[in-house]
Amino acid sequence: MYTVTLVLLAIDAIAMIVLVLLQSGKSAGLSGAISGGAEQLFGKQKARGVDAFMHKATIVTAVLFFVLTFLLGYILNQ
C-alpha cells in the first residue's frame, strides 16, 4: 500500500508540474510556444478552452496531491 501510494504521489506531482508549466501566465511562458500554432488553427476561443481545461486539471491534481499526502502520512503512522 505504501509503495502504490508513493508511486501515485510521484506521478501526480510530475503531472502537476507539467500542467503548471504549460499554463499561460502574464509573460505567456512555455504555453505560448506550444499553443501558438493551435490558436491560429482553431481560433482564440479554442485556446481559452485549453487554458480552462488546464486550470481545472491543475486544481484536480492539487487536490489529489493533498489527499495522497495525507493518506501516505496516515499509512506511515500505523
mmCIF file of C-alpha atoms in Angstrom, residues 17-24 27-42 46-47 50-51 54:
data_model
loop_
_atom_site.group_PDB
_atom_site.id
_atom_site.type_symbol
_atom_site.label_atom_id
_atom_site.label_comp_id
_atom_site.label_asym_id
_atom_site.label_seq_id
_atom_site.Cartn_x
_atom_site.Cartn_y
_atom_site.Cartn_z
ATOM 1 C CA ILE A 17 4.419 20.402 -12.538
ATOM 2 C CA VAL A 18 3.789 19.853 -16.261
ATOM 3 C CA LEU A 19 0.313 21.408 -16.082
ATOM 4 C CA VAL A 20 1.587 24.484 -14.248
ATOM 5 C CA LEU A 21 4.436 24.980 -16.717
ATOM 6 C CA LEU A 22 2.114 24.672 -19.721
ATOM 7 C CA GLN A 23 -0.361 27.282 -18.481
ATOM 8 C CA SER A 24 -0.115 30.758 -19.899
ATOM 9 C CA SER A 27 4.501 36.593 -19.995
ATOM 10 C CA ALA A 28 2.883 33.633 -21.842
ATOM 11 C CA GLY A 29 5.766 31.340 -20.726
ATOM 12 C CA LEU A 30 6.013 27.868 -22.189
ATOM 13 C CA SER A 31 2.348 27.748 -23.146
ATOM 14 C CA GLY A 32 2.760 30.495 -25.725
ATOM 15 C CA ALA A 33 5.263 28.431 -27.666
ATOM 16 C CA ILE A 34 3.099 25.316 -27.669
ATOM 17 C CA SER A 35 -0.427 26.682 -28.061
ATOM 18 C CA GLY A 36 0.541 29.410 -30.526
ATOM 19 C CA GLY A 37 0.002 27.147 -33.512
ATOM 20 C CA ALA A 38 -3.222 25.753 -32.070
ATOM 21 C CA GLU A 39 -4.533 29.271 -31.547
ATOM 22 C CA GLN A 40 -4.017 30.111 -35.205
ATOM 23 C CA LEU A 41 -5.519 26.826 -36.325
ATOM 24 C CA PHE A 42 -8.604 26.699 -34.097
ATOM 25 C CA LYS A 46 -10.302 27.119 -28.591
ATOM 26 C CA ALA A 47 -7.151 28.399 -26.872
ATOM 27 C CA VAL A 50 -7.488 24.662 -23.458
ATOM 28 C CA ASP A 51 -6.443 27.139 -20.757
ATOM 29 C CA MET A 54 -5.519 23.111 -17.834
#
